[in-house]
CSV table of C-alpha atoms in Angstrom, one decimal:
chain,number,residue,atom,x,y,z
A,1,MET,CA,88.2,49.6,224.4
A,2,GLU,CA,86.1,49.0,226.9
A,3,GLN,CA,82.0,48.5,225.7
A,4,PHE,CA,80.0,50.6,227.9
A,5,GLU,CA,75.8,49.6,228.6
A,6,HIS,CA,74.8,52.6,230.2
A,7,TYR,CA,75.0,56.0,229.4
A,8,LEU,CA,73.9,59.6,230.6
A,9,TYR,CA,73.7,61.6,228.0
A,10,VAL,CA,73.0,65.5,227.2
A,11,VAL,CA,71.3,67.2,224.6
A,12,GLU,CA,70.6,70.8,223.8
A,13,CYS,CA,67.1,71.6,223.1
A,14,ALA,CA,65.5,74.3,220.5
A,15,ASP,CA,65.1,76.9,223.2
A,16,GLY,CA,68.6,76.8,224.6
A,17,SER,CA,68.2,74.5,227.7
A,18,LEU,CA,69.2,71.1,228.5
A,19,TYR,CA,67.8,67.9,229.2
A,20,THR,CA,69.9,65.3,230.5
A,21,GLY,CA,68.8,61.6,230.5
A,22,TYR,CA,69.5,57.4,230.8
A,23,ALA,CA,70.0,55.3,227.8
A,24,ILE,CA,71.5,52.1,226.7
A,25,ASN,CA,71.3,53.4,223.1
A,26,VAL,CA,72.0,57.2,223.1
A,27,GLU,CA,71.3,57.6,219.4
A,28,LYS,CA,68.3,55.9,219.5
A,29,ARG,CA,67.1,58.1,222.7
A,30,VAL,CA,68.4,61.0,220.5
A,31,ALA,CA,66.1,59.9,217.4
A,32,ALA,CA,63.3,59.0,220.0
A,33,HIS,CA,63.4,62.8,221.6
A,34,ASN,CA,63.8,64.3,217.8
A,35,ALA,CA,60.5,62.2,216.7
A,36,GLY,CA,58.6,63.8,219.6
A,37,LYS,CA,58.6,60.8,221.6
A,38,GLY,CA,61.3,60.8,223.9
A,39,ALA,CA,60.5,62.3,226.9
A,40,LYS,CA,57.7,65.1,227.6
A,41,TYR,CA,60.1,67.8,228.6
A,42,THR,CA,62.0,67.6,224.6
A,43,LYS,CA,58.7,67.2,223.1
A,44,ALA,CA,57.3,71.0,223.2
A,45,ARG,CA,61.4,72.0,222.8
A,46,LEU,CA,62.1,70.1,219.5
A,47,PRO,CA,64.4,69.4,217.8
A,48,VAL,CA,67.4,68.6,220.5
A,49,ALA,CA,71.0,68.4,219.7
A,50,LEU,CA,73.1,65.6,221.6
A,51,LEU,CA,75.6,67.8,223.1
A,52,ALA,CA,77.4,64.9,225.2
A,53,GLN,CA,77.6,61.5,226.3
A,54,ALA,CA,79.2,59.1,229.1
A,55,GLY,CA,79.2,55.0,229.1
A,56,PHE,CA,79.7,53.9,232.6
A,57,SER,CA,80.1,50.2,233.4
A,58,THR,CA,76.3,49.9,235.4
A,59,LYS,CA,73.2,51.7,235.1
A,60,HIS,CA,74.2,51.9,239.1
A,61,GLN,CA,76.9,55.0,238.3
A,62,ALA,CA,75.2,56.2,234.6
A,63,MET,CA,72.1,57.0,237.1
A,64,SER,CA,74.4,58.7,240.3
A,65,ALA,CA,75.6,60.8,237.1
A,66,GLU,CA,73.0,61.6,235.4
A,67,TYR,CA,71.5,62.7,239.1
A,68,ARG,CA,74.7,64.8,240.2
A,69,PHE,CA,74.8,66.6,237.2
A,70,LYS,CA,71.4,67.7,237.3
A,71,GLN,CA,71.9,69.5,241.0
A,72,LEU,CA,74.3,71.4,239.6
A,73,SER,CA,73.6,75.0,238.5
A,74,ARG,CA,73.6,76.1,234.7
A,75,ASN,CA,76.5,77.7,234.6
A,76,GLU,CA,78.4,74.9,236.0
A,77,LYS,CA,77.0,72.5,233.9
A,78,ASP,CA,78.6,74.6,231.1
A,79,ALA,CA,81.7,74.6,232.4
A,80,LEU,CA,81.6,70.9,232.7
A,81,LEU,CA,80.3,70.2,229.5
A,82,ALA,CA,83.5,72.7,227.5
A,83,GLN,CA,85.2,70.7,229.1
A,84,ALA,CA,83.8,67.3,227.7
A,85,ALA,CA,84.2,69.7,224.3
A,86,ARG,CA,88.1,68.6,225.2
A,87,ARG,CA,88.1,65.1,226.8
A,88,PRO,CA,86.4,62.3,227.5
A,89,PHE,CA,82.6,63.7,229.3
A,90,ALA,CA,82.7,60.5,231.9
A,91,GLN,CA,86.5,61.7,233.0
A,92,VAL,CA,85.1,65.2,233.3
A,93,LEU,CA,82.2,63.6,235.7
A,94,LEU,CA,84.5,61.3,237.3
A,95,GLU,CA,87.3,64.3,237.9
A,96,ALA,CA,83.7,66.7,239.0
A,97,PHE,CA,82.0,63.5,241.3
A,98,PRO,CA,84.8,61.1,242.6
A,99,GLU,CA,82.5,58.9,244.0
A,100,LEU,CA,81.1,58.1,241.1
A,101,GLY,CA,84.5,55.7,240.5
A,102,GLU,CA,83.7,53.9,244.1
């Protein structure tokens, strides 16, 4: 099984909004968010819960996936997250954004 060093992650905030970010250690990053040290956006919307994470081989791929995901509407994000409940989020993202695999 391949080990990834770069991750895109999506958390749901207490107010129902989504926050998407990049991390090397997702569990540590989510803990930082919940400690009020993660990001200004999440600090005011605690607690957060991890919805999905996708591992990538390079930082560039992870950051590109983050950027593309953030450009989607909430309905489009919810549709991809629903797919990620049934199969790996990275696979869902690569199908939605084939250019990430290049």
